[in-house]
PDB file of C-alpha atoms in Angstrom:
ATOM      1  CA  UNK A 237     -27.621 142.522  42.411  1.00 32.00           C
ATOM      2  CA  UNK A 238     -26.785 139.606  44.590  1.00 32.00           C
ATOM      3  CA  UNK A 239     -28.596 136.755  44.343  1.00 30.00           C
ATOM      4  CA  UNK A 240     -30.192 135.682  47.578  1.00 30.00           C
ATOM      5  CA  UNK A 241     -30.119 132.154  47.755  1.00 27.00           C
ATOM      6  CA  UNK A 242     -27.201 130.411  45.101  1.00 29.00           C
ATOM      7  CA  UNK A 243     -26.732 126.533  44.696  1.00 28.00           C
ATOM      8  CA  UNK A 244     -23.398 126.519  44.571  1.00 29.00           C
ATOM      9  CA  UNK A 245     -21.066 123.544  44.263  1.00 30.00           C
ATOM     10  CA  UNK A 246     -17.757 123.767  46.325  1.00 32.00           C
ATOM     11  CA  UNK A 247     -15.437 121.451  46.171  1.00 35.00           C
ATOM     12  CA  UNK A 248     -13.823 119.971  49.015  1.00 31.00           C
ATOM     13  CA  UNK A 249     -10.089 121.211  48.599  1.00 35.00           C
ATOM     14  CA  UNK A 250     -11.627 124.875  48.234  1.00 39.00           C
ATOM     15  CA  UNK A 251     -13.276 124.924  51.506  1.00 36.00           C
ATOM     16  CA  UNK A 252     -10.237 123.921  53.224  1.00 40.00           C
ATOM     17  CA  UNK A 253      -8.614 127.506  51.621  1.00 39.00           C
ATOM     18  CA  UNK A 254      -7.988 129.499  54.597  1.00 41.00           C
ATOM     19  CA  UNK A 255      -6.465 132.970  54.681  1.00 41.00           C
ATOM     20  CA  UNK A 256      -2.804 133.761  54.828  1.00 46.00           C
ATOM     21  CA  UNK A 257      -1.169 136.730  55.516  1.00 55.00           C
ATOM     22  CA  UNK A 258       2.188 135.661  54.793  1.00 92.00           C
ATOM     23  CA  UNK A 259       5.206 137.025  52.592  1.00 96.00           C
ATOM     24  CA  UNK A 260       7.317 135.863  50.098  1.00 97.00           C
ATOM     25  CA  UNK A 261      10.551 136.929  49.318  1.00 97.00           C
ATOM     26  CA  UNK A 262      11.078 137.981  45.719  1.00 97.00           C
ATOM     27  CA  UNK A 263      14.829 137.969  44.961  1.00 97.00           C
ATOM     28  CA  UNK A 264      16.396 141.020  43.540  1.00 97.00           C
ATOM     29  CA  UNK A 265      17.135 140.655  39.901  1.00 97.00           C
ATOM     30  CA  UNK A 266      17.101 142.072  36.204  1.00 97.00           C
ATOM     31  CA  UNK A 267      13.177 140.765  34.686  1.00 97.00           C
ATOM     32  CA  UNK A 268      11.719 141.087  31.819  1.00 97.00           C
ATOM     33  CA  UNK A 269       8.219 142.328  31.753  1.00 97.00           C
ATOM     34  CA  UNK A 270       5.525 144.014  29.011  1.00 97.00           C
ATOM     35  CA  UNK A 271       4.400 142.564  25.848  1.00 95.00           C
ATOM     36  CA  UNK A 272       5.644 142.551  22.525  1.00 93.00           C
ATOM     37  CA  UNK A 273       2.593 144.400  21.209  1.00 92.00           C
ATOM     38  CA  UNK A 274       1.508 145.914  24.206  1.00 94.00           C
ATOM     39  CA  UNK A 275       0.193 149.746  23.970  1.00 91.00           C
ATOM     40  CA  UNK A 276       0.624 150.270  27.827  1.00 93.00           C
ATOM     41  CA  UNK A 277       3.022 148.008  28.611  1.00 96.00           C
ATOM     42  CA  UNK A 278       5.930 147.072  26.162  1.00 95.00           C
ATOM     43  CA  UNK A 279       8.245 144.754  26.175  1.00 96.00           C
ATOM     44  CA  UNK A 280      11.129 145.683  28.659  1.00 97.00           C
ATOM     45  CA  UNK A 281      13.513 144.453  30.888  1.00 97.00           C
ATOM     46  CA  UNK A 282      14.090 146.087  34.654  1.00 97.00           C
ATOM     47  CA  UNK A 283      16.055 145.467  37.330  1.00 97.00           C
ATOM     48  CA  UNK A 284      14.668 145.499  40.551  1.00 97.00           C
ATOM     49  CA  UNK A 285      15.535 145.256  44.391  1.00 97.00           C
ATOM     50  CA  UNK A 286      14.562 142.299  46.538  1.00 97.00           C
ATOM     51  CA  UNK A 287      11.000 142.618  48.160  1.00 97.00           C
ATOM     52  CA  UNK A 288       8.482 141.414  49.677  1.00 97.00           C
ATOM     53  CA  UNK A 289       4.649 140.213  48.866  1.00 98.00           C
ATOM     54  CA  UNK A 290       1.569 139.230  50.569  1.00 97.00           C
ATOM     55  CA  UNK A 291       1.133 135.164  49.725  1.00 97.00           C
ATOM     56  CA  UNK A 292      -2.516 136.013  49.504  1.00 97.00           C
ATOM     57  CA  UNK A 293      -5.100 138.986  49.040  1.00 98.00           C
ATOM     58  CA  UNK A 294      -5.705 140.740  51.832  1.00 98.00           C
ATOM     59  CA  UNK A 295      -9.144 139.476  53.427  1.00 97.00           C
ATOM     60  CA  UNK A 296     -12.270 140.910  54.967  1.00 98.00           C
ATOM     61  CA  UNK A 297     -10.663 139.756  58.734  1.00 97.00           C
ATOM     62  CA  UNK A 298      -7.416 141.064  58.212  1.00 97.00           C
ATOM     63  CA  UNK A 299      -9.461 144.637  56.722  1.00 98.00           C
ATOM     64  CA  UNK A 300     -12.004 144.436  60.034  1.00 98.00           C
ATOM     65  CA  UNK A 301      -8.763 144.487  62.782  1.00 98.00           C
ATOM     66  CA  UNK A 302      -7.897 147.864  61.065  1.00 98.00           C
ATOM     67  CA  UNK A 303     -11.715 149.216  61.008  1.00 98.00           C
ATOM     68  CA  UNK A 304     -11.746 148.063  64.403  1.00 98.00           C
ATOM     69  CA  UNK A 305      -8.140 149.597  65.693  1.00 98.00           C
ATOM     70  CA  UNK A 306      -8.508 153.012  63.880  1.00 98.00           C
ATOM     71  CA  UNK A 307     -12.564 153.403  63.455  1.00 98.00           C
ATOM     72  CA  UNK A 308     -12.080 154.849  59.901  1.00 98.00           C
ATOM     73  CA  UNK A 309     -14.714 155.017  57.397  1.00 98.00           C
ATOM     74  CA  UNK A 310     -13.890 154.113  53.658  1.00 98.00           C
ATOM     75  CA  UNK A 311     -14.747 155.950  51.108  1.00 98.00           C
ATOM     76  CA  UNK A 312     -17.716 154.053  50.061  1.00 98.00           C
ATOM     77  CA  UNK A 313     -19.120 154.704  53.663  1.00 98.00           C
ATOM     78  CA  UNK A 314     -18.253 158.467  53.387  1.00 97.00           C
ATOM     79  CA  UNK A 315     -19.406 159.093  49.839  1.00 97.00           C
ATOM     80  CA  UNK A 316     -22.016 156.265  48.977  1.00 96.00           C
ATOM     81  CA  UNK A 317     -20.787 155.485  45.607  1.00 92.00           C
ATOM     82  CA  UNK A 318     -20.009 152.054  45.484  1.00 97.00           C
ATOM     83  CA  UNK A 319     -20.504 150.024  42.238  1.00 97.00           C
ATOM     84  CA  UNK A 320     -22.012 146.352  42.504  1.00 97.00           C
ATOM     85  CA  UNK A 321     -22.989 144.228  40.324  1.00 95.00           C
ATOM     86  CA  UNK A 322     -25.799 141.275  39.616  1.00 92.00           C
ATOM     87  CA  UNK A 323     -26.337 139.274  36.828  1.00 93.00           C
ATOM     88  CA  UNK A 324     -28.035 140.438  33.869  1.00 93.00           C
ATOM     89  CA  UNK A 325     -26.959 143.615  33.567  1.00 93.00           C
ATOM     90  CA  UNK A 326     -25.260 144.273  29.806  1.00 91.00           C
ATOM     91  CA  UNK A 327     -21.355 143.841  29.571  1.00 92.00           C
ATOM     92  CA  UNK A 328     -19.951 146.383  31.421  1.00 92.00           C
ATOM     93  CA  UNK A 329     -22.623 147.907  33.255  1.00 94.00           C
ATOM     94  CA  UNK A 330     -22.605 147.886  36.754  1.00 96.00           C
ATOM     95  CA  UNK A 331     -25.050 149.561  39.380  1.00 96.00           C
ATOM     96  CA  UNK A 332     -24.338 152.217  42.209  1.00 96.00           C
ATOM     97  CA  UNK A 333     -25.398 151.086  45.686  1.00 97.00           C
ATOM     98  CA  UNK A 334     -25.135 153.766  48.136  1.00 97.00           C
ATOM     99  CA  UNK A 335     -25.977 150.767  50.925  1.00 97.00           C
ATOM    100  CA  UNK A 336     -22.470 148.888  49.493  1.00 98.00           C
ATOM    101  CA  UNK A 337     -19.554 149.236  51.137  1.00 98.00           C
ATOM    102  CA  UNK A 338     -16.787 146.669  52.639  1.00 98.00           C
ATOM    103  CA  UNK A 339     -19.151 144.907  55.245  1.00 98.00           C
ATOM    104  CA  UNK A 340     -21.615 144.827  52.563  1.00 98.00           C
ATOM    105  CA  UNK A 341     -19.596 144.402  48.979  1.00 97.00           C
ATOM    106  CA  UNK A 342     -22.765 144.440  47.167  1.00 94.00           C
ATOM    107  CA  UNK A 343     -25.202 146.438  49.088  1.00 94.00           C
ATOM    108  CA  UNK A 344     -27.334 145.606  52.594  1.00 94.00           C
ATOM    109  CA  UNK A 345     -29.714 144.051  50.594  1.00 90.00           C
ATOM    110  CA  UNK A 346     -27.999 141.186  49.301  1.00 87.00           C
ATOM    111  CA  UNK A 347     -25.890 139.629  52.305  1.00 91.00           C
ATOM    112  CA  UNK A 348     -22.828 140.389  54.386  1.00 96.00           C
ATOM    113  CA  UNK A 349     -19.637 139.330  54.918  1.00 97.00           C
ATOM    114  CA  UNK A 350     -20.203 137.277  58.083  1.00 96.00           C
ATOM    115  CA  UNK A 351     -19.467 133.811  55.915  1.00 96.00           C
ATOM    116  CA  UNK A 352     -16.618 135.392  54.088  1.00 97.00           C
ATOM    117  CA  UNK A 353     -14.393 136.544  56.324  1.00 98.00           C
ATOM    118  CA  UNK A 354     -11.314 134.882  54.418  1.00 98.00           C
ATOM    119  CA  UNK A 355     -12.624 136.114  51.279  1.00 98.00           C
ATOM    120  CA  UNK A 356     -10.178 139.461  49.866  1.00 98.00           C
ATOM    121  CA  UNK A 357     -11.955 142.840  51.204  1.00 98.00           C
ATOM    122  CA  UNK A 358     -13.667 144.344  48.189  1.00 98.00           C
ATOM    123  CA  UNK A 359     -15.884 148.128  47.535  1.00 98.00           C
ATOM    124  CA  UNK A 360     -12.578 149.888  48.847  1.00 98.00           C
ATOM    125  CA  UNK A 361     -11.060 152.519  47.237  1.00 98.00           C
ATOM    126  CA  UNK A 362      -7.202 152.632  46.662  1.00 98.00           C
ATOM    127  CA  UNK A 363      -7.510 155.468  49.116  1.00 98.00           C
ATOM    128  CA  UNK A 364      -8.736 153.135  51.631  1.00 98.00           C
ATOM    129  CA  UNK A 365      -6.181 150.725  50.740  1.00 98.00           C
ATOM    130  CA  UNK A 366      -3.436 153.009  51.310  1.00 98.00           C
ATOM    131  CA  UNK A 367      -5.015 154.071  55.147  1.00 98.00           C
ATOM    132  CA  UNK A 368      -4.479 150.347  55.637  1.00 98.00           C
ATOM    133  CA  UNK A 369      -1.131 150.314  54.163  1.00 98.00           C
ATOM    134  CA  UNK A 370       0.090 153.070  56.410  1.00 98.00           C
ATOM    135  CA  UNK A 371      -1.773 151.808  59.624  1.00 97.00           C
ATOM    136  CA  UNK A 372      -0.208 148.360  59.191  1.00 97.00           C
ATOM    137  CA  UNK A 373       3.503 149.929  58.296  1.00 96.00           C
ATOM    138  CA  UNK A 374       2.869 147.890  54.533  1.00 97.00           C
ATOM    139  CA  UNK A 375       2.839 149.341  51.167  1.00 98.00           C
ATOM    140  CA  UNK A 376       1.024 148.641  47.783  1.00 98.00           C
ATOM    141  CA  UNK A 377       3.568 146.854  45.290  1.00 98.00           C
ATOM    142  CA  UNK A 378       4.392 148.600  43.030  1.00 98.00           C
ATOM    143  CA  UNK A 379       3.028 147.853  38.928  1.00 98.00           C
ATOM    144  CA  UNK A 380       6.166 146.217  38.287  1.00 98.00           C
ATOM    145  CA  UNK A 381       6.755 144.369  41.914  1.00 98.00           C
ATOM    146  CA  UNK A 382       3.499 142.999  41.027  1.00 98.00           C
ATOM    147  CA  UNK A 383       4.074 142.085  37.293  1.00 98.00           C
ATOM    148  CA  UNK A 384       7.413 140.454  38.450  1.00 98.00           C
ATOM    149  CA  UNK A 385       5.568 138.246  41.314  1.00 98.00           C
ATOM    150  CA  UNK A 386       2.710 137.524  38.938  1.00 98.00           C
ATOM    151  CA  UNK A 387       5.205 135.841  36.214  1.00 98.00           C
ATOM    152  CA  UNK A 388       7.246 134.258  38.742  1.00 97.00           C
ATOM    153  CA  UNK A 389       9.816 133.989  36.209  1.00 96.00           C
ATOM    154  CA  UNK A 390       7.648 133.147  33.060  1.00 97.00           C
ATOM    155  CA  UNK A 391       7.563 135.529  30.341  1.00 95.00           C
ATOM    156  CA  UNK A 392       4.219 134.294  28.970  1.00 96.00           C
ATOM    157  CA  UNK A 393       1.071 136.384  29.273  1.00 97.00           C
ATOM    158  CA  UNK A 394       0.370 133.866  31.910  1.00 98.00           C
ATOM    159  CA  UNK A 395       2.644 132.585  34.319  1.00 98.00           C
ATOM    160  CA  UNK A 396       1.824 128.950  32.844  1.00 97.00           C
ATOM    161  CA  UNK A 397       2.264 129.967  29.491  1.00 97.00           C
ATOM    162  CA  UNK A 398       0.035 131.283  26.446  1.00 96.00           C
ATOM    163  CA  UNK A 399      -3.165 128.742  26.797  1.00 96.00           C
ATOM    164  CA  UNK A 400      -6.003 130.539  28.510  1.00 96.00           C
ATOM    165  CA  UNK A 401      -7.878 127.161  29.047  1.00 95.00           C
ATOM    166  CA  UNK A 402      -5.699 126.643  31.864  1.00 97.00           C
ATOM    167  CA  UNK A 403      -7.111 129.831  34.034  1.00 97.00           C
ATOM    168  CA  UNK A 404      -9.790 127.686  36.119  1.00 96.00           C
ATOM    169  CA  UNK A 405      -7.058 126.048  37.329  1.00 97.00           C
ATOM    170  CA  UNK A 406      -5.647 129.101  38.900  1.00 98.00           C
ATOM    171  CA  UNK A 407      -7.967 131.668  39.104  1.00 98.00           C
ATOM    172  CA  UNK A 408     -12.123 132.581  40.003  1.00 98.00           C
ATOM    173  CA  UNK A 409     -13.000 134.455  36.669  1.00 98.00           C
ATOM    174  CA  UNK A 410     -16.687 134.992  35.201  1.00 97.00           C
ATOM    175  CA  UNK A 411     -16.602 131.632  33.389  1.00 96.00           C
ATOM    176  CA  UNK A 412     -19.611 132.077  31.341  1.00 95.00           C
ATOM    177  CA  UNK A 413     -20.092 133.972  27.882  1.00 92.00           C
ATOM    178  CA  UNK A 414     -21.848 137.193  29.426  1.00 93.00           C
ATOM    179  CA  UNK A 415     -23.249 138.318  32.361  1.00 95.00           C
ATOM    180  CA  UNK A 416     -26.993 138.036  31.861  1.00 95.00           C
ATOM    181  CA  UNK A 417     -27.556 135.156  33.812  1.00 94.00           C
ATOM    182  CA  UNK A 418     -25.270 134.279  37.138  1.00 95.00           C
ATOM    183  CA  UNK A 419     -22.034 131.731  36.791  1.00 96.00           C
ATOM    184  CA  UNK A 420     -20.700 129.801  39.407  1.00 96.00           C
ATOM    185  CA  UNK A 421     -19.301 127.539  37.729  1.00 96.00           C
ATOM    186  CA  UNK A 422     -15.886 127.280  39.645  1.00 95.00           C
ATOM    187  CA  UNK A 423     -18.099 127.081  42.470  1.00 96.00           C
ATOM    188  CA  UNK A 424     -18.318 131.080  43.235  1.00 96.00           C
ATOM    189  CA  UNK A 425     -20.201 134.085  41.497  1.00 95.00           C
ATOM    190  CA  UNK A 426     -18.334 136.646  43.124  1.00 96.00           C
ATOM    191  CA  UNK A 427     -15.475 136.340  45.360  1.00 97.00           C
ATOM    192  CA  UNK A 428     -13.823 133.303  46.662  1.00 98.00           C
ATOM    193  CA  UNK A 429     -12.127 132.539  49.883  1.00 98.00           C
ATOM    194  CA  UNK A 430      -8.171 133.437  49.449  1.00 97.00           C
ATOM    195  CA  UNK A 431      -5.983 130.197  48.105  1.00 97.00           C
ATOM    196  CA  UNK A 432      -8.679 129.175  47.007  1.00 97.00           C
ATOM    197  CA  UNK A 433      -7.045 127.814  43.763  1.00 98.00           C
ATOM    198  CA  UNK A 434      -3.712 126.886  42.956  1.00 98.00           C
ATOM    199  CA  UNK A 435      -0.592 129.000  43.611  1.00 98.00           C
ATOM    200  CA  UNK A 436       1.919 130.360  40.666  1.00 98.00           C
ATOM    201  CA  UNK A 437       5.387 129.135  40.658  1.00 97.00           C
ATOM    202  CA  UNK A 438       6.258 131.442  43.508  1.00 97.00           C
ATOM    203  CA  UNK A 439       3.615 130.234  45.685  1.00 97.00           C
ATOM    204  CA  UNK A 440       1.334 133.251  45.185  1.00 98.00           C
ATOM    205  CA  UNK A 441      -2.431 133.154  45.529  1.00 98.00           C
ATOM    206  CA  UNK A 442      -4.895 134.992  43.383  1.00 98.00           C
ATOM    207  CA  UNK A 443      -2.273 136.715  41.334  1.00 98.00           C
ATOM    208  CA  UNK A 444      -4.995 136.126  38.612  1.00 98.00           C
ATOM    209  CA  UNK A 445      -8.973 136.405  39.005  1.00 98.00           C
ATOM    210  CA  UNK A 446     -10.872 137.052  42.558  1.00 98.00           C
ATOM    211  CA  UNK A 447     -10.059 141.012  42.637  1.00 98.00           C
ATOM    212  CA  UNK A 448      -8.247 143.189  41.108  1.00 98.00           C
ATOM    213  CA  UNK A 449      -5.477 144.411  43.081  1.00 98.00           C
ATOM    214  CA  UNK A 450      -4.325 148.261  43.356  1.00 98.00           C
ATOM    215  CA  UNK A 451      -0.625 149.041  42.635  1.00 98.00           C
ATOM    216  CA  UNK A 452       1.666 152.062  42.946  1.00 98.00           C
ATOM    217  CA  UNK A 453       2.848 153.989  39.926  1.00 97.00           C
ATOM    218  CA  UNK A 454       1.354 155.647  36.966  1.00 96.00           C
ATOM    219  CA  UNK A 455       1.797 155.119  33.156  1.00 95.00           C
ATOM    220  CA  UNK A 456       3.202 157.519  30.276  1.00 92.00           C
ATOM    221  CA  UNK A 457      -0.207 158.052  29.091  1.00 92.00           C
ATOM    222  CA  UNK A 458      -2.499 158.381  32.347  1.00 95.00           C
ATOM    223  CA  UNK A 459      -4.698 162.038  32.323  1.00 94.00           C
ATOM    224  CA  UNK A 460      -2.643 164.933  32.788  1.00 92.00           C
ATOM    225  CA  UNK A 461      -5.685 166.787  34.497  1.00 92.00           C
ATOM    226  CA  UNK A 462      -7.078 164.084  37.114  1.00 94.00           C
ATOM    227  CA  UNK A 463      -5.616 161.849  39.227  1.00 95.00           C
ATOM    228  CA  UNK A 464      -6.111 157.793  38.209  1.00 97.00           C
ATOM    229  CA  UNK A 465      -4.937 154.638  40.374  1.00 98.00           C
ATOM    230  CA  UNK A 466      -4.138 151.516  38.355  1.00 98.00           C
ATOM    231  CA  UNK A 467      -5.038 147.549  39.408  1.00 98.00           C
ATOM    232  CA  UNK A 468      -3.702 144.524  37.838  1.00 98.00           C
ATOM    233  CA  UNK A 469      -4.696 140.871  37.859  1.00 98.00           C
ATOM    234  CA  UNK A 470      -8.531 141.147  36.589  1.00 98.00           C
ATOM    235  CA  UNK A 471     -11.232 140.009  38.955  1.00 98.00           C
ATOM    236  CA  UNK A 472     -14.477 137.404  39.559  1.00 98.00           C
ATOM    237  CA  UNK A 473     -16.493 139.528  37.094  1.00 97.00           C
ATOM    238  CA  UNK A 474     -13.875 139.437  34.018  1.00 97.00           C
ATOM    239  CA  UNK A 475     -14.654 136.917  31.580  1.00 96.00           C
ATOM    240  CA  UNK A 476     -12.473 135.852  28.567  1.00 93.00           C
ATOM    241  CA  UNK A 477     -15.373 137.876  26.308  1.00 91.00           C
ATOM    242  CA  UNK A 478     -15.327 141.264  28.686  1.00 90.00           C
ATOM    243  CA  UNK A 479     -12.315 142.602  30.645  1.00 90.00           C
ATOM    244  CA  UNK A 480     -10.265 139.485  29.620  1.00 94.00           C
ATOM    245  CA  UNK A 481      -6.856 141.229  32.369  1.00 97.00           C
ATOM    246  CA  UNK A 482      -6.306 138.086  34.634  1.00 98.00           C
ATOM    247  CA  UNK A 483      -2.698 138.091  33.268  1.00 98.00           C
ATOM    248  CA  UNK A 484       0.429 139.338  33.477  1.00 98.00           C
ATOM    249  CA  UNK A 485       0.096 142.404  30.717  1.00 98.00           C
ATOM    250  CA  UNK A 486      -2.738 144.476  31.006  1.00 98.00           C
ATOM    251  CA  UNK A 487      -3.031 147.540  33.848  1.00 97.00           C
ATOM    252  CA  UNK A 488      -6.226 148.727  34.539  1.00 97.00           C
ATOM    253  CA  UNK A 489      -7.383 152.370  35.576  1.00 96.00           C
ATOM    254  CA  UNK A 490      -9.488 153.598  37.828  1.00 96.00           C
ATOM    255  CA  UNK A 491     -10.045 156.859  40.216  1.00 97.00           C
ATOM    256  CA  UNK A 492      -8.472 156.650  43.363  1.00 98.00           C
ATOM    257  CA  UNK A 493     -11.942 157.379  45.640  1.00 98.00           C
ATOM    258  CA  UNK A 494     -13.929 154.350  43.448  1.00 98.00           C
ATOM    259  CA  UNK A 495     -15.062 151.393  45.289  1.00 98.00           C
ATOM    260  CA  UNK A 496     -16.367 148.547  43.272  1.00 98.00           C
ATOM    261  CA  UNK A 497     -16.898 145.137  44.460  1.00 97.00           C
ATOM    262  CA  UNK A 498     -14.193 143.789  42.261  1.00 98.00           C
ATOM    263  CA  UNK A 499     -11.403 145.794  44.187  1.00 98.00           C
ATOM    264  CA  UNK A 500      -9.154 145.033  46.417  1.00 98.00           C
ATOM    265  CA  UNK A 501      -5.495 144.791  47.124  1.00 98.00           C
ATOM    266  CA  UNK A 502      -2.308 142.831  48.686  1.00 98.00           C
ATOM    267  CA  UNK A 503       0.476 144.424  50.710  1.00 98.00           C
ATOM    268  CA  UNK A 504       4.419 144.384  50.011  1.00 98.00           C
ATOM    269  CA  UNK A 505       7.055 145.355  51.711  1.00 97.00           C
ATOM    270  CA  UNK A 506      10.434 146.214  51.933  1.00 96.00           C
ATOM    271  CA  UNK A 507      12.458 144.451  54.135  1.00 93.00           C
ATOM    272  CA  UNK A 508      10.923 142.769  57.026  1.00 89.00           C
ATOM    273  CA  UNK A 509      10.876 144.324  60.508  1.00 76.00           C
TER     274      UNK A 509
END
């Protein structure tokens, strides 16, 4: 569960971040995405069309307008399922707060998001992501739009290159061994504010690290029986020992009504209006 009081150490350039709901343009082109020994996603090369993608996450202010325009209840409001974490809980475990939803990522009882509000939205659902989508005429990027923008024309498991060291320079990851005792070590133990850390070669935010962000499109192997959603990007909670996906390769699954505080997602679109 959330601790109460944390002694955290923010540096100065970090609380100058500020959200950003901008686009970028990413040109239309043949890429080359996968890796060479990836299960789930090999080694390919694609061609897509030009599109666009949100600069940043999208953030708990840009989420509220919606709640406040349409009055509609997420999933973790409607169902009280979501999944929060604190530490020391065992890798991989997390706990179900019915309290938790996108006000509260990690339950009533351990703080809102009245400080936050240019933190990404988290405990939504890729259902609720897609209500957004649809209310604000937006889509989800697809898994390859978003694989593309991650690289930003690397084609490296990260968009620097092959060194992991490198990802506190780019990313808010679980920076400690396991979870059993909190980590905020880059300053944050769960989310940080969008921009927070240095852009990719595009000059996209959070591609890696602070939540994992829902995409459109399914994979050869996904459950013939039950519907799953897939995220890329990894989150605040994955840590180079558990959930190591703050890079370009690796897809995550999940069911599209599951809201966990390590969720969220960033629009695309198109062509612009």
């Amino acid at each position: 569960m959330l601790v109460s009081v944390l002694l955290v150490t923010v540096s100065f350039s970090k609380l100058k971040a500020q959200p950003d709901s901008g686009l970028v343009k990413i040109p239309a082109g043949t890429y080359s995405i996968g890796g060479q020994t990836h299960q789930l996603n090999p080694l390919r090369k694609i061609s897509l069309a030009a599109f666009y993608i949100g600069k940043t996450e999208m953030t708990n202010l840009q989420f509220e307008e919606f709640v406040r325009a349409t009055g509609y209840k997420t999933d973790a409001e409607r169902l009280g399922n979501a999944m929060v974490f604190e530490p020391g809980l065992a890798e991989f475990k997390w706990l179900r707060d019915s309290t938790a939803f996108w006000r509260f990522p990690n339950g009533k009882g351990r703080g809102g998001i009245e400080n936050k509000m240019n933190h990404p939205v988290t405990s939504i659902s890729y259902a609720d992501a897609e209500a957004y989508c649809k209310w604000a005429k937006v889509r989800l990027p697809t898994l390859d739009e978003w694989e593309v923008a991650s690289r930003a024309g690397a084609k490296s498991t990260y968009f620097w290159g092959e060194d992991q060291e490198q990802i506190g320079t780019y990313a808010n990851i679980w920076n400690a061994r396991d979870h059993l005792t909190a980590d905020v070590s880059d300053g944050y133990m769960y989310t940080s504010p969008v921009a927070g850390f240095k852009a990719n070669a595009f000059g996209l935010y959070d591609m890696y690290g602070n939540v994992f962000e829902f995409c459109e499109g399914g994979l050869k192997n996904d459950p013939k029986k039950r519907k799953v959603v897939h995220a890329r990007g990894g989150s605040w909670w994955c840590s180079r020992n558990s959930c190591g996906f703050f890079n370009s390769v690796d897809i995550g699954r999940v069911s599209p009504h599951a809201s966990f505080s390590n969720q969220g997602f960033r629009i695309a679109k198109t062509t612009l209006d």
